[in-house]
Structures are given as structure tokens and as C-alpha cells.
Amino acid sequence: MLLRSLLRRGAAAVSAGGGRAPAARPDPPASLASLLLASRSYAKAKGGGKPAASTSNRGKVRVKDPKGVASEDASASGESAASAGGADEIDAEFEMPTDPLPPTYDPALDVGPGGRPLFAFTDTFASFSHRGVNAYVDFTLDEWKAMLPEGLPAGMMKEFQDTRRCAVMVRESFLDLRDNFRRIVDPAITAKRKDTKRQIILDGPRSCGKSIALAMLVHWARTEGWLVFYVPQGKDWTHGGFFYRNTYSDLFDTPVLAGKVLQDFLKYNETRLQQLPCQNFEPIPLGEGTGVGMMKGADTVEMPEGSTLYDLIQTGITHSHAAVGVVVRLRKELSLVKDVPVLFAIDQYNSWFTYTEYQEPVTVRSCRSIHAKELTTVNAYRSMLHNDMMVGAFSHSTAVGKLRQELPDVPSDARLIFPRYTVDEAETVCHYYMRQKIIRRESFSEEKWKKIYYLSNGNGSEMRWLAAFI
């Protein structure tokens, strides 16, 4: 409203002067400049820190010019536009690289709280003890994709993009999670501690680091030589793709998804699967193929003697009729493996306890929503009532709805509340953001990073967004 009234005053002044604009345009009033600045700040805050919607602004981040002048091109006469009145801060733009920058180290800059090193020079999470927490481990993006070819969590990719570095902080909560499964496998450690859990659900506030901790756990386990069945997006199991009701099991099969699950599991574990023999040779039921219907003349397929898990998975990938049956059989085979530790890691695990986007026609004018437990693949992998090591992470960012405290097929003590950043962790994070130039070094102070911490209540994504305003 204030901007509209100022524009009306300007129009009235022009009309009073005979409809002619003055020869020299005066500087805008200080109130108008302040209003324009506030409007831009409010628009950015409402839009989550993103610039105005425009296809040409994708991949750009808006920052404030520390000198208070616009970073626009100079005019032909060489004059530059200075900030006027109360507009002491003007937005500038710079291009965000599509891939994070290569890691560089500088002893003068890589200093964390209390003069401690900000980075830990290691290529694994196994060497960390509880004395060396709150330090960053640096990897390249190619190294992350090689260890987790199934995909990286969206929150982790956002962190890498904003900081332009593929580093993650080793938190004490992650070490507790890692040591829990390490004690299960190592008999010497198990003899000292008895409070271990084979099934864990990571729950907690939104953006507290559950998905990142799960990805780090998978990275560590694969580095140790474990066989990990990793699902980075459990919601994909209940949304999208071809589905149909299997008349034999009375469940709904998703052959397109099943083929993708087998391909993802084979990407990292191909060599190990070629060494593990099949132990269950019962016939595998066949279903409908993708777009081709049922197979004529056969309703089951049998694996020959001497087959490996690699041969089993290749059967499901090659023949779409057997994809769902192979995924179910793979779950049973992995529970029989004793030569190597096996871990099931499911992200967005809460989406397996709600309704899917699939619907089944009931009448000509009505349909009913299909629950996740009615899907063959989810029904085979959701249960935690077994002796296998399994960890699932809830994702409140996917907005699947609030679940009750006691879940079916889940032990009552499996839920673990994952905490937000502590004060010490937040201090390390802010030093890392200053190292990556999200926070200007001359503006950094203990008072300011504590303000960010208490304003965000330790929320990781909110702290990253507020850091640019220091």
C-alpha cells in the first residue's frame, strides 16, 4: 500500500507540471528505497531464500553486496549506480556451479572451534571414536556416487550444492548408531555391551539429519565389506509405475519397480553376489510382465542347482514376469546369508505404513485407495519381526501423515529419536560455513552463530539458510 501511494504522488506531481516529466530525475526517497529492500527480503524469506520464479534464474543464489552497491554493469559513461537513501544493501547474483568444487585444504582456514582441525583426513567412518566427533569427512561427489549408486538423499545433495563441497560432519549420534551394529558383528565388543538392537527406526524432527546418518551408515558398512540392501527413497515403492492384483497371492504386484530394485541392488554388490550361492530352490511364481500380460504355458520358474544370488537377480531383470517373485525370494535368501553381515537400510520407511497413490476400482463411479501393506514388495520387506539387522529412517519431508507410536510388525523398542544439532555441533557447522564462504569471515562472531542456532532450534536446513544473513 505504501508503494502504491508513493507512485500516485509521483503521478500527481507530473500532472501538476503540465504532464511533462522533469529534465533530471531525482533520487528516489529513502522511504521508497527502504520499502523496495524490505519487499525483496520478504519475497526471499517467503520463497525459502530463492530468487523470483524465472527460468533464467535457475542455479543462481542471491547474496547481499557487502559494499552496498549494485553489481550491475557500468553505463557507457563509466558511471556506476550507488545505493540511495536507506537502501544500504543491494542484492547481487553469482552462478552456482552444477557440481561441487574439488576439496581444497588450507591450514590457516581449516580451523574449527577451539583451534581444532575442521576436517578429518580419512576416507572412512570406521576410524572415528567418540573423542573425535564434530569433524568433517571430505569425499568427492564421484566417491559418494560410487559407494551409494542407488542414489543420495535430497537433503545431502542440497547441502553439497549450497556449500559446494561434498563433506559431512561425523556426529556423536551417528557414532552411536554405527557402534550399535558394530557390536552385533564383533563378538569381542558384544561381550562388553549387551544393549544392542538389531532393528532400529530413526525418528525425530524434520531436517535433523536422519537420512544423512543412514547414508553414512551404508557408506561405513560397505567399506567394512557388508552386504547392504539400501533403499534411498522408500516412497517410490508406493507411488508411480504399473501395478495389478495378483490372483494367487491376492496382493498387488509392481513389476516395473521390482526390476528397478534388482538393478539398483546389483550396482554395488555384483561381485559379492557372484560368490553367494542360492539356498532356496523352491519354484518362483510368475506374474504379469510389463505390458505383456501373463506368460503362456508356465506359472513358475525354478533356479538350477549351483545358482548364485547374481543369477537369481539376473533372472528377475531379464524376465519381467519373474521380477516381483525374485524380489520376494531375494529377501528370503538374504536372511540365510551367514558368510557376510547383511544390513537392510530403508529411507522414507514411514511411507510403508500409509496409503499408496494406487487405487482399485470398486464400482463404475468409485475407487478405493490401496494400502502399502497390500503391495507384494512392501509386504516382503516391511516387517522387523526377525533376527536380521535392519534400520529404517522416517522422512517427515515427504508428508505421508503422522503415524501412531506402536506400528505393526515393528518391535516396541525399535524407535530411536534422532536429535537436532547440539550447541557444539552447531558451532562446528558455522565454522564450516564460514570456511565455505557462506558466512563472511569479518562478520562471524560467537554471538551471531548462537543467534542462528537458537532461531533455528538446531534445525540443519534452517541454519544453512539463516547463515547467509550474518
XYZ file of C-alpha atoms in Angstrom:
470
model
C 0.000 0.000 0.000
C 2.839 2.404 0.787
C 4.460 1.734 -2.577
C 1.157 2.380 -4.357
C 0.660 5.715 -2.545
C 4.190 6.840 -3.449
C 3.559 6.046 -7.100
C 0.331 8.041 -7.001
C 2.198 11.042 -5.576
C 4.695 10.828 -8.409
C 1.897 10.741 -10.981
C 0.226 13.732 -9.354
C 3.477 15.684 -9.456
C 3.855 15.008 -13.163
C 0.298 16.132 -13.838
C 0.870 19.344 -11.895
C 3.849 20.135 -14.058
C 1.798 20.152 -17.233
C 2.105 16.458 -17.954
C 5.830 16.787 -18.618
C 8.423 14.854 -16.680
C 11.267 16.900 -15.142
C 14.515 17.023 -17.055
C 16.606 15.396 -14.335
C 15.090 12.528 -12.443
C 15.731 12.988 -8.722
C 16.964 10.249 -6.457
C 14.215 8.050 -5.039
C 13.204 8.934 -1.500
C 14.754 6.990 1.326
C 11.391 5.527 2.320
C 10.855 4.111 -1.169
C 14.337 2.566 -1.258
C 13.811 1.011 2.153
C 10.449 -0.318 1.063
C 11.903 -1.901 -2.058
C 14.625 -3.531 0.027
C 12.090 -4.857 2.529
C 9.923 -6.188 -0.285
C 12.850 -8.113 -1.733
C 13.796 -9.506 1.695
C 10.221 -10.564 2.400
C 9.864 -12.213 -1.023
C 13.074 -14.168 -0.499
C 12.057 -15.211 3.019
C 8.642 -16.356 1.842
C 10.146 -18.261 -1.059
C 12.629 -20.145 1.103
C 15.585 -17.952 0.150
C 15.097 -18.492 -3.581
C 15.005 -15.760 -6.195
C 11.847 -14.820 -8.027
C 10.398 -17.517 -10.231
C 12.103 -17.304 -13.591
C 13.562 -19.918 -15.835
C 16.681 -17.828 -16.353
C 17.440 -17.658 -12.619
C 17.752 -21.377 -12.015
C 21.003 -22.394 -10.399
C 21.581 -18.872 -9.029
C 21.863 -17.786 -5.415
C 21.160 -14.257 -4.306
C 23.595 -12.715 -1.858
C 23.974 -9.228 -0.459
C 26.702 -6.935 -1.716
C 28.863 -6.111 1.341
C 29.700 -2.651 -0.004
C 26.067 -1.710 -0.535
C 26.366 -1.048 -4.243
C 24.713 -2.853 -7.111
C 26.895 -5.235 -9.079
C 25.382 -4.136 -12.362
C 27.343 -3.283 -15.449
C 28.554 0.293 -15.620
C 26.861 2.617 -18.052
C 28.525 3.841 -21.262
C 29.815 6.941 -19.485
C 31.508 4.821 -16.835
C 29.175 5.862 -14.038
C 28.069 3.240 -11.501
C 24.751 3.237 -9.699
C 25.253 3.808 -5.967
C 22.736 2.829 -3.336
C 20.418 5.660 -2.459
C 18.869 6.785 0.834
C 18.188 3.928 3.257
C 18.968 1.204 0.724
C 22.336 0.265 2.211
C 22.186 -3.356 0.994
C 21.627 -4.410 -2.617
C 21.304 -7.933 -3.949
C 23.906 -9.351 -6.312
C 23.943 -12.620 -8.202
C 26.544 -15.235 -8.876
C 26.353 -18.519 -10.703
C 26.193 -21.665 -8.576
C 28.264 -24.468 -10.133
C 26.255 -27.546 -11.013
C 28.805 -29.844 -9.335
C 30.558 -29.177 -6.020
C 34.056 -27.769 -6.163
C 37.030 -30.108 -5.641
C 38.171 -30.243 -1.996
C 40.988 -27.872 -1.107
C 42.781 -27.604 2.224
C 44.357 -24.594 3.865
C 45.738 -24.963 7.419
C 45.082 -21.289 8.071
C 41.379 -21.612 7.168
C 40.546 -25.196 8.131
C 40.265 -24.383 11.821
C 37.246 -25.360 13.869
C 36.120 -24.330 17.357
C 38.902 -24.141 19.904
C 41.582 -24.321 17.232
C 40.761 -27.959 16.415
C 41.085 -29.158 12.803
C 37.850 -28.754 10.896
C 38.453 -31.750 8.609
C 39.476 -35.307 9.424
C 41.885 -36.644 6.811
C 40.398 -40.109 6.384
C 38.440 -41.920 3.721
C 36.257 -43.984 6.052
C 33.964 -43.529 9.041
C 35.446 -46.551 10.818
C 38.398 -44.707 12.372
C 36.273 -42.288 14.407
C 35.882 -42.679 18.122
C 33.700 -40.596 20.405
C 36.670 -38.364 21.180
C 36.988 -37.232 17.591
C 33.421 -36.167 16.900
C 32.245 -32.924 15.304
C 34.748 -33.111 12.451
C 34.022 -33.169 8.742
C 34.966 -36.004 6.414
C 35.592 -34.947 2.822
C 34.733 -37.006 -0.233
C 34.277 -36.180 -3.877
C 30.866 -36.462 -5.481
C 32.099 -39.375 -7.594
C 33.184 -41.231 -4.458
C 29.749 -40.779 -2.908
C 28.016 -41.999 -6.068
C 30.351 -44.983 -6.277
C 29.550 -46.083 -2.712
C 25.823 -45.292 -2.949
C 24.879 -45.856 -6.604
C 21.210 -46.276 -5.626
C 21.051 -42.531 -5.012
C 21.803 -39.903 -2.375
C 19.244 -38.286 -0.049
C 17.782 -34.988 -1.217
C 18.925 -33.205 1.957
C 22.500 -34.360 1.436
C 22.523 -33.180 -2.179
C 21.134 -29.799 -1.072
C 23.929 -29.472 1.490
C 26.543 -30.321 -1.135
C 25.104 -27.797 -3.570
C 24.881 -24.911 -1.088
C 28.317 -25.464 0.439
C 29.916 -26.513 -2.870
C 31.716 -29.306 -1.069
C 30.828 -32.978 -0.510
C 31.728 -33.097 3.177
C 29.601 -34.450 6.041
C 30.042 -33.962 9.764
C 30.559 -37.006 11.975
C 28.150 -36.543 14.856
C 28.032 -38.456 18.110
C 24.512 -39.664 17.300
C 25.849 -41.278 14.126
C 28.663 -42.971 16.033
C 26.122 -44.421 18.476
C 24.199 -45.838 15.524
C 27.355 -47.225 13.912
C 28.646 -48.780 17.142
C 25.292 -50.454 17.755
C 25.622 -52.573 14.611
C 29.366 -52.959 15.052
C 28.799 -54.587 18.448
C 26.394 -57.082 16.873
C 29.010 -58.301 14.402
C 32.134 -58.112 16.575
C 31.966 -60.760 19.332
C 34.647 -59.067 21.425
C 32.701 -55.829 21.620
C 29.386 -57.631 22.116
C 30.723 -59.289 25.267
C 31.219 -55.864 26.862
C 27.907 -54.270 25.867
C 24.545 -56.005 25.805
C 22.255 -53.095 24.921
C 22.247 -53.656 21.175
C 19.303 -53.522 18.795
C 19.097 -55.418 15.556
C 16.134 -53.362 14.337
C 16.093 -49.563 14.635
C 13.747 -46.851 13.385
C 15.307 -43.391 13.162
C 12.656 -40.862 14.093
C 12.911 -37.218 15.053
C 12.131 -33.674 13.929
C 12.249 -32.692 10.307
C 15.719 -31.935 8.876
C 17.592 -33.270 11.902
C 19.864 -35.482 9.774
C 18.173 -38.908 9.764
C 18.605 -39.588 6.039
C 22.201 -38.347 6.027
C 23.057 -40.538 9.022
C 21.515 -43.533 7.249
C 23.549 -42.832 4.094
C 26.713 -42.546 6.202
C 25.884 -45.856 7.880
C 25.532 -47.547 4.484
C 28.854 -45.997 3.390
C 30.587 -47.325 6.507
C 29.033 -50.796 6.262
C 30.032 -51.220 2.623
C 33.541 -50.045 3.429
C 33.662 -52.797 6.058
C 32.647 -55.387 3.457
C 28.999 -55.805 4.473
C 26.197 -56.664 2.086
C 23.738 -53.762 2.274
C 20.262 -53.637 0.768
C 19.795 -49.842 0.552
C 16.557 -48.109 -0.436
C 17.148 -44.323 -0.532
C 13.544 -43.499 -1.471
C 11.055 -45.892 0.062
C 8.184 -43.729 -1.153
C 8.939 -44.818 -4.723
C 7.790 -48.301 -3.725
C 4.270 -46.941 -3.147
C 3.987 -44.270 -5.838
C 4.096 -44.493 -9.613
C 4.522 -47.312 -12.073
C 2.424 -50.201 -13.337
C 0.518 -52.303 -10.801
C -2.071 -55.093 -10.862
C -3.724 -57.540 -8.472
C -2.092 -60.951 -8.315
C -4.883 -63.516 -8.193
C -2.683 -66.131 -6.491
C -1.426 -64.044 -3.549
C -4.306 -61.522 -3.518
C -1.681 -58.768 -3.277
C -0.736 -56.081 -5.775
C 2.414 -56.582 -7.858
C 4.577 -53.734 -9.213
C 6.878 -55.347 -11.822
C 8.402 -52.071 -13.065
C 9.512 -51.118 -9.559
C 10.740 -54.653 -8.850
C 13.016 -54.559 -11.897
C 14.492 -51.239 -10.770
C 15.062 -52.546 -7.228
C 17.023 -55.501 -8.584
C 19.115 -53.284 -10.862
C 19.951 -50.900 -8.007
C 20.955 -53.723 -5.681
C 23.229 -55.150 -8.349
C 25.110 -51.887 -8.991
C 27.405 -52.073 -5.969
C 27.062 -55.709 -4.849
C 27.612 -57.525 -8.151
C 30.995 -59.038 -7.253
C 29.862 -60.225 -3.824
C 26.592 -61.680 -5.138
C 28.509 -63.841 -7.617
C 30.153 -65.566 -4.635
C 26.972 -66.258 -2.624
C 25.051 -69.423 -3.602
C 21.285 -69.735 -3.592
C 19.928 -71.785 -0.679
C 16.239 -71.862 -1.559
C 15.314 -73.723 -4.737
C 11.541 -73.653 -4.467
C 9.728 -72.560 -7.640
C 9.380 -68.796 -8.077
C 5.844 -67.733 -9.075
C 5.432 -65.766 -12.283
C 3.156 -62.799 -12.682
C 2.234 -60.347 -15.376
C 5.033 -58.852 -17.392
C 5.260 -55.145 -18.028
C 2.691 -54.536 -20.727
C 2.645 -58.149 -21.982
C 0.315 -59.911 -19.542
C 0.767 -63.389 -18.156
C 3.216 -65.880 -19.649
C 1.526 -68.661 -21.582
C 2.276 -72.240 -20.654
C 4.135 -71.523 -17.383
C 3.298 -70.092 -13.992
C 6.581 -70.742 -12.117
C 10.312 -70.713 -12.767
C 12.984 -72.750 -10.985
C 16.604 -71.855 -10.378
C 19.058 -74.662 -11.309
C 21.374 -76.229 -8.779
C 24.574 -74.247 -8.205
C 22.977 -70.890 -8.994
C 24.216 -67.786 -7.195
C 22.327 -64.739 -5.979
C 23.689 -62.935 -9.013
C 21.977 -65.484 -11.271
C 18.758 -65.065 -9.312
C 18.768 -61.295 -9.747
C 19.615 -61.561 -13.434
C 16.572 -63.793 -13.881
C 14.328 -61.091 -12.444
C 15.933 -58.361 -14.555
C 15.786 -60.345 -17.795
C 12.233 -61.654 -17.384
C 9.770 -59.054 -16.120
C 7.245 -61.816 -15.352
C 9.563 -63.026 -12.572
C 10.696 -59.606 -11.257
C 8.307 -59.410 -8.301
C 8.816 -63.064 -7.379
C 12.602 -62.642 -7.462
C 12.432 -59.571 -5.182
C 10.432 -61.595 -2.650
C 12.794 -64.568 -2.958
C 15.827 -62.266 -2.564
C 14.511 -61.174 0.826
C 14.414 -64.797 1.997
C 17.840 -65.543 0.531
C 19.497 -62.565 2.242
C 18.195 -63.723 5.624
C 20.022 -67.050 5.053
C 23.422 -65.493 4.278
C 25.936 -66.196 7.041
C 29.285 -65.603 5.319
C 28.996 -61.819 5.422
C 26.971 -59.381 7.564
C 23.747 -58.278 5.869
C 22.066 -54.940 6.592
C 18.715 -53.651 5.349
C 18.650 -49.828 5.217
C 15.327 -48.234 4.244
C 14.881 -44.471 3.963
C 11.381 -42.941 3.976
C 10.339 -46.038 5.892
C 7.166 -44.375 7.199
C 5.690 -44.353 3.686
C 5.306 -48.137 4.013
C 2.677 -47.685 6.751
C 0.267 -45.395 4.900
C -1.859 -45.495 1.781
C -0.294 -45.500 -1.651
C -1.319 -43.443 -4.656
C -2.699 -46.590 -6.299
C -6.458 -47.077 -6.464
C -8.600 -50.090 -7.238
C -11.983 -49.680 -8.950
C -14.866 -50.755 -6.741
C -17.826 -49.639 -8.787
C -18.215 -47.760 -12.009
C -18.002 -44.446 -10.176
C -15.825 -45.173 -7.157
C -12.351 -46.426 -6.279
C -10.624 -47.358 -3.053
C -7.089 -46.440 -2.051
C -4.620 -49.306 -1.737
C -2.599 -49.553 1.480
C 1.143 -50.123 1.352
C 0.820 -53.457 3.143
C -1.188 -54.748 0.178
C 1.834 -54.400 -2.155
C 3.829 -57.601 -2.586
C 7.241 -55.921 -2.392
C 6.443 -53.799 0.666
C 4.803 -56.749 2.396
C 8.015 -58.774 1.966
C 10.440 -56.130 3.307
C 8.460 -54.037 5.817
C 8.421 -56.369 8.808
C 11.060 -56.021 11.535
C 9.964 -59.118 13.443
C 13.034 -61.170 12.534
C 16.660 -61.592 13.541
C 18.179 -59.622 10.646
C 19.879 -56.252 11.045
C 17.555 -53.570 9.733
C 17.340 -49.807 10.110
C 14.609 -47.577 8.733
C 14.536 -43.786 8.700
C 11.340 -41.772 8.872
C 11.089 -38.868 6.440
C 8.755 -36.113 7.567
C 9.640 -34.087 4.465
C 7.549 -36.446 2.321
C 4.407 -35.545 4.321
C 2.899 -39.030 4.421
C 0.992 -38.293 7.613
C 1.521 -38.790 11.323
C 1.830 -42.385 12.475
C 0.903 -43.873 15.805
C 3.591 -44.802 18.310
C 3.121 -48.564 18.008
C 3.445 -49.818 14.443
C 2.501 -53.261 13.141
C 5.338 -55.718 12.524
C 7.776 -53.446 14.417
C 9.287 -54.118 17.880
C 8.050 -51.722 20.548
C 11.579 -50.579 21.462
C 12.846 -50.110 17.899
C 12.158 -46.385 17.613
C 15.160 -44.129 18.249
C 14.716 -40.349 18.407
C 17.474 -38.718 16.366
C 18.442 -35.334 17.887
C 18.897 -31.935 16.307
C 22.259 -30.183 16.384
C 23.759 -29.630 19.812
C 25.489 -26.358 20.649
C 28.926 -27.843 19.953
C 27.777 -29.309 16.649
C 26.191 -26.012 15.622
C 29.448 -24.186 16.343
C 31.356 -26.610 14.117
C 28.744 -26.256 11.371
C 29.006 -22.449 11.434
C 32.808 -22.628 11.235
C 32.425 -24.917 8.231
C 30.006 -22.481 6.578
C 32.498 -19.684 7.192
C 35.204 -21.844 5.584
C 32.955 -22.339 2.542
C 32.203 -18.580 2.419
C 28.521 -18.887 3.163
C 29.300 -16.692 6.171
C 31.664 -13.758 5.732
C 34.686 -14.116 7.991
C 34.684 -10.459 9.040
C 31.050 -10.767 10.178
C 31.451 -14.005 12.116
C 31.177 -13.936 15.893
C 30.086 -16.204 18.701
C 27.024 -14.069 19.385
C 25.832 -14.303 15.788
C 26.217 -18.048 15.304
C 24.407 -18.634 18.596
C 21.559 -16.468 17.344
C 21.323 -18.712 14.279
C 21.335 -21.805 16.452
C 18.578 -20.634 18.790
C 16.450 -19.180 15.993
C 16.506 -22.487 14.104
C 16.340 -24.647 17.256
C 19.199 -26.736 15.853
C 17.464 -27.478 12.540
C 20.149 -28.179 9.937
C 18.454 -26.808 6.816
C 17.232 -23.680 8.640
C 20.712 -22.994 9.988
C 22.144 -23.235 6.484
C 19.500 -20.814 5.199
C 19.997 -18.318 8.056
C 23.801 -18.389 7.778
C 23.719 -16.108 4.719
C 22.099 -13.339 6.787
C 25.005 -12.938 9.217
